[in-house]
Amino acid sequence: MIKVGDALPSATLMEYSDVEGGGCSIGPNPVDVVKASAGKTIALFALPGAFTPTCSAKHVPGYVEKIDGLKAAGVDEVWCVSVNDAFVMGAWARDQKTAGKVRMLADGDANFTKAVGLTLDLTGKGMGLRSNRYSMLVKNGVVASLNIEGPGKFEVSDAATMLAQAKG
C-alpha cells in the first residue's frame, strides 16, 4: 500500500470534457498521473462510486465548498478518483457542479487503485472491485499525507481534514 513519502504510481486516468480546448477534445481524455502531478500540489480523494449516497451527499460537495480555502492553502488542483468510466464521472461532474473546482477522474480498470493498494472488494454487493475511501495531499508527485477510512466510515478523508493538512 502507498504511504507518505512514496511517489504516485505511473497510471493513466480518464477525464470527460464537455468542451473542447487546452489540448482536450470533447469526451474522455487521458490524464497521465505522473505528468499531471509534477510541480503541483494536489488534494486527491478517492471513493467507492459515483452517485453513491455518502460520495454524492458529503464527500464531493465538501471539496467543492472548500475549494477557495484549499487554493488559498497552496493546493493547485483537487482530484476525485473513482473506479467508474469517464462517461459516468462526466455525468457526475455535471450533477455535482464541479467544473473548475474538482477534476473528476475515472479509474475505469482500477489500475491506479490497484497500484496504490487501496482497493475495496464489493463483489457480492453488486459493485465489484472499487476504491477504498481515502484522501492524500500530493506535492510534486509525492504523498505528503494520507488519510484512509475504515470500512463504512467517513471521518478522515473529508475536505476539512485535507484543508487543515494543506495549511499545516
Tab-separated table of C-alpha atoms in Angstrom:
chain	number	residue	atom	x	y	z
A	1	MET	CA	0.000	0.000	0.000
A	2	ILE	CA	1.189	3.520	-0.799
A	3	LYS	CA	2.490	5.533	2.130
A	4	VAL	CA	3.711	9.024	2.968
A	5	GLY	CA	6.940	9.684	1.067
A	6	ASP	CA	6.035	7.419	-1.875
A	7	ALA	CA	5.663	8.739	-5.413
A	8	LEU	CA	2.336	8.339	-7.158
A	9	PRO	CA	2.359	5.335	-9.475
A	10	SER	CA	2.602	5.572	-13.220
A	11	ALA	CA	-1.011	5.262	-14.356
A	12	THR	CA	-3.476	6.852	-16.725
A	13	LEU	CA	-6.824	8.130	-15.513
A	14	MET	CA	-9.568	9.396	-17.818
A	15	GLU	CA	-11.336	12.735	-17.620
A	16	TYR	CA	-14.501	13.608	-19.503
A	17	SER	CA	-14.504	17.056	-21.073
A	18	ASP	CA	-17.734	18.796	-22.059
A	19	VAL	CA	-15.923	21.470	-24.039
A	20	GLU	CA	-13.001	21.354	-26.413
A	21	GLY	CA	-9.911	23.321	-25.511
A	22	GLY	CA	-6.498	23.272	-23.911
A	23	GLY	CA	-5.477	20.264	-25.969
A	24	CYS	CA	-8.522	18.297	-24.826
A	25	SER	CA	-11.229	17.050	-27.120
A	26	ILE	CA	-14.851	16.601	-26.125
A	27	GLY	CA	-15.301	13.260	-24.406
A	28	PRO	CA	-12.834	11.135	-22.444
A	29	ASN	CA	-9.223	12.351	-22.369
A	30	PRO	CA	-6.248	10.554	-20.808
A	31	VAL	CA	-4.550	12.047	-17.760
A	32	ASP	CA	-1.024	10.784	-17.095
A	33	VAL	CA	-0.854	10.823	-13.286
A	34	VAL	CA	2.897	11.383	-13.080
A	35	LYS	CA	2.933	14.225	-15.626
A	36	ALA	CA	-0.264	15.856	-14.304
A	37	SER	CA	1.012	15.944	-10.712
A	38	ALA	CA	4.552	17.138	-11.489
A	39	GLY	CA	5.317	20.514	-9.934
A	40	LYS	CA	1.861	20.796	-8.349
A	41	THR	CA	0.199	20.340	-5.001
A	42	ILE	CA	-2.798	18.047	-5.450
A	43	ALA	CA	-5.561	17.270	-2.966
A	44	LEU	CA	-6.616	13.826	-4.177
A	45	PHE	CA	-9.581	11.996	-2.742
A	46	ALA	CA	-10.971	8.659	-3.805
A	47	LEU	CA	-14.252	6.970	-3.129
A	48	PRO	CA	-16.208	3.807	-3.920
A	49	GLY	CA	-18.521	5.121	-6.612
A	50	ALA	CA	-20.206	7.930	-8.465
A	51	PHE	CA	-23.764	8.746	-7.440
A	52	THR	CA	-23.493	6.682	-4.237
A	53	PRO	CA	-25.068	8.247	-1.102
A	54	THR	CA	-22.110	9.396	1.021
A	55	CYS	CA	-20.000	10.249	-2.014
A	56	SER	CA	-22.711	12.454	-3.543
A	57	ALA	CA	-24.138	13.978	-0.359
A	58	LYS	CA	-20.918	14.651	1.577
A	59	HIS	CA	-17.593	13.767	0.004
A	60	VAL	CA	-17.664	15.642	-3.331
A	61	PRO	CA	-19.762	18.580	-2.058
A	62	GLY	CA	-17.291	19.136	0.782
A	63	TYR	CA	-14.412	19.609	-1.634
A	64	VAL	CA	-16.499	21.843	-3.904
A	65	GLU	CA	-17.417	24.007	-0.879
A	66	LYS	CA	-13.836	24.219	0.413
A	67	ILE	CA	-12.135	24.880	-2.951
A	68	ASP	CA	-11.298	28.523	-2.163
A	69	GLY	CA	-9.702	27.581	1.159
A	70	LEU	CA	-7.747	24.753	-0.434
A	71	LYS	CA	-6.454	27.066	-3.167
A	72	ALA	CA	-5.502	29.685	-0.553
A	73	ALA	CA	-3.584	26.961	1.318
A	74	GLY	CA	-1.487	26.239	-1.783
A	75	VAL	CA	-3.428	23.428	-3.432
A	76	ASP	CA	-3.191	23.740	-7.215
A	77	GLU	CA	-5.801	21.105	-8.102
A	78	VAL	CA	-8.333	18.834	-6.429
A	79	TRP	CA	-8.796	15.372	-7.924
A	80	CYS	CA	-11.658	12.970	-7.269
A	81	VAL	CA	-10.790	9.409	-8.318
A	82	SER	CA	-13.323	6.595	-8.608
A	83	VAL	CA	-13.469	3.199	-10.279
A	84	ASN	CA	-16.082	4.265	-12.808
A	85	ASP	CA	-15.878	5.028	-16.512
A	86	ALA	CA	-15.223	8.542	-17.819
A	87	PHE	CA	-18.804	8.957	-19.075
A	88	VAL	CA	-20.220	8.290	-15.598
A	89	MET	CA	-17.657	10.600	-14.000
A	90	GLY	CA	-18.553	13.292	-16.550
A	91	ALA	CA	-22.257	12.986	-15.745
A	92	TRP	CA	-21.489	13.048	-12.023
A	93	ALA	CA	-19.317	16.153	-12.512
A	94	ARG	CA	-22.267	17.942	-14.130
A	95	ASP	CA	-24.602	16.774	-11.353
A	96	GLN	CA	-22.210	17.928	-8.606
A	97	LYS	CA	-21.261	21.188	-10.396
A	98	THR	CA	-17.526	20.505	-10.077
A	99	ALA	CA	-16.407	22.378	-13.237
A	100	GLY	CA	-13.346	24.495	-12.498
A	101	LYS	CA	-13.210	23.157	-8.940
A	102	VAL	CA	-12.692	19.385	-8.775
A	103	ARG	CA	-11.276	17.215	-11.552
A	104	MET	CA	-13.434	14.081	-11.760
A	105	LEU	CA	-11.041	11.338	-12.838
A	106	ALA	CA	-12.131	7.868	-13.875
A	107	ASP	CA	-10.082	4.810	-12.979
A	108	GLY	CA	-12.194	2.504	-15.124
A	109	ASP	CA	-9.957	-0.567	-14.900
A	110	ALA	CA	-8.904	0.180	-11.296
A	111	ASN	CA	-5.259	0.314	-12.428
A	112	PHE	CA	-4.428	3.361	-10.288
A	113	THR	CA	-6.409	1.995	-7.345
A	114	LYS	CA	-4.589	-1.349	-7.545
A	115	ALA	CA	-1.218	0.395	-7.888
A	116	VAL	CA	-1.745	2.413	-4.693
A	117	GLY	CA	-3.017	-0.728	-2.931
A	118	LEU	CA	-6.319	0.761	-1.846
A	119	THR	CA	-8.909	-1.481	-3.461
A	120	LEU	CA	-12.250	-2.296	-1.892
A	121	ASP	CA	-13.856	-5.564	-2.939
A	122	LEU	CA	-17.612	-5.091	-3.133
A	123	THR	CA	-18.173	-8.280	-5.110
A	124	GLY	CA	-21.410	-9.840	-3.950
A	125	LYS	CA	-22.839	-6.389	-3.255
A	126	GLY	CA	-23.274	-5.628	-6.939
A	127	MET	CA	-20.343	-3.223	-7.290
A	128	GLY	CA	-17.282	-5.420	-7.940
A	129	LEU	CA	-13.793	-4.081	-7.306
A	130	ARG	CA	-13.822	-0.432	-6.217
A	131	SER	CA	-11.617	2.111	-4.471
A	132	ASN	CA	-11.423	2.423	-0.731
A	133	ARG	CA	-12.394	5.851	0.581
A	134	TYR	CA	-9.266	7.926	1.251
A	135	SER	CA	-7.558	11.242	0.634
A	136	MET	CA	-3.973	12.278	0.148
A	137	LEU	CA	-2.092	15.516	-0.193
A	138	VAL	CA	0.422	15.146	-3.007
A	139	LYS	CA	3.326	17.532	-3.540
A	140	ASN	CA	5.243	17.267	-6.812
A	141	GLY	CA	4.015	13.690	-7.276
A	142	VAL	CA	4.951	12.536	-3.753
A	143	VAL	CA	2.457	11.678	-0.996
A	144	ALA	CA	2.743	14.242	1.825
A	145	SER	CA	-0.229	12.995	3.866
A	146	LEU	CA	-2.551	10.001	3.582
A	147	ASN	CA	-5.951	9.518	5.221
A	148	ILE	CA	-7.537	6.087	4.825
A	149	GLU	CA	-11.076	5.477	6.026
A	150	GLY	CA	-12.086	2.385	7.945
A	151	PRO	CA	-14.853	0.187	6.499
A	152	GLY	CA	-18.083	2.167	6.104
A	153	LYS	CA	-16.537	5.298	7.648
A	154	PHE	CA	-16.329	8.924	6.516
A	155	GLU	CA	-14.192	10.617	9.154
A	156	VAL	CA	-10.686	11.437	7.838
A	157	SER	CA	-10.866	11.823	4.039
A	158	ASP	CA	-13.177	14.835	4.116
A	159	ALA	CA	-12.341	18.292	2.780
A	160	ALA	CA	-11.979	19.860	6.245
A	161	THR	CA	-9.231	17.378	7.174
A	162	MET	CA	-7.480	17.965	3.852
A	163	LEU	CA	-7.700	21.731	4.288
A	164	ALA	CA	-6.095	21.503	7.752
A	165	GLN	CA	-3.284	19.364	6.319
A	166	ALA	CA	-2.747	21.719	3.391
A	167	LYS	CA	-2.460	24.648	5.808
A	168	GLY	CA	-0.047	22.685	8.035
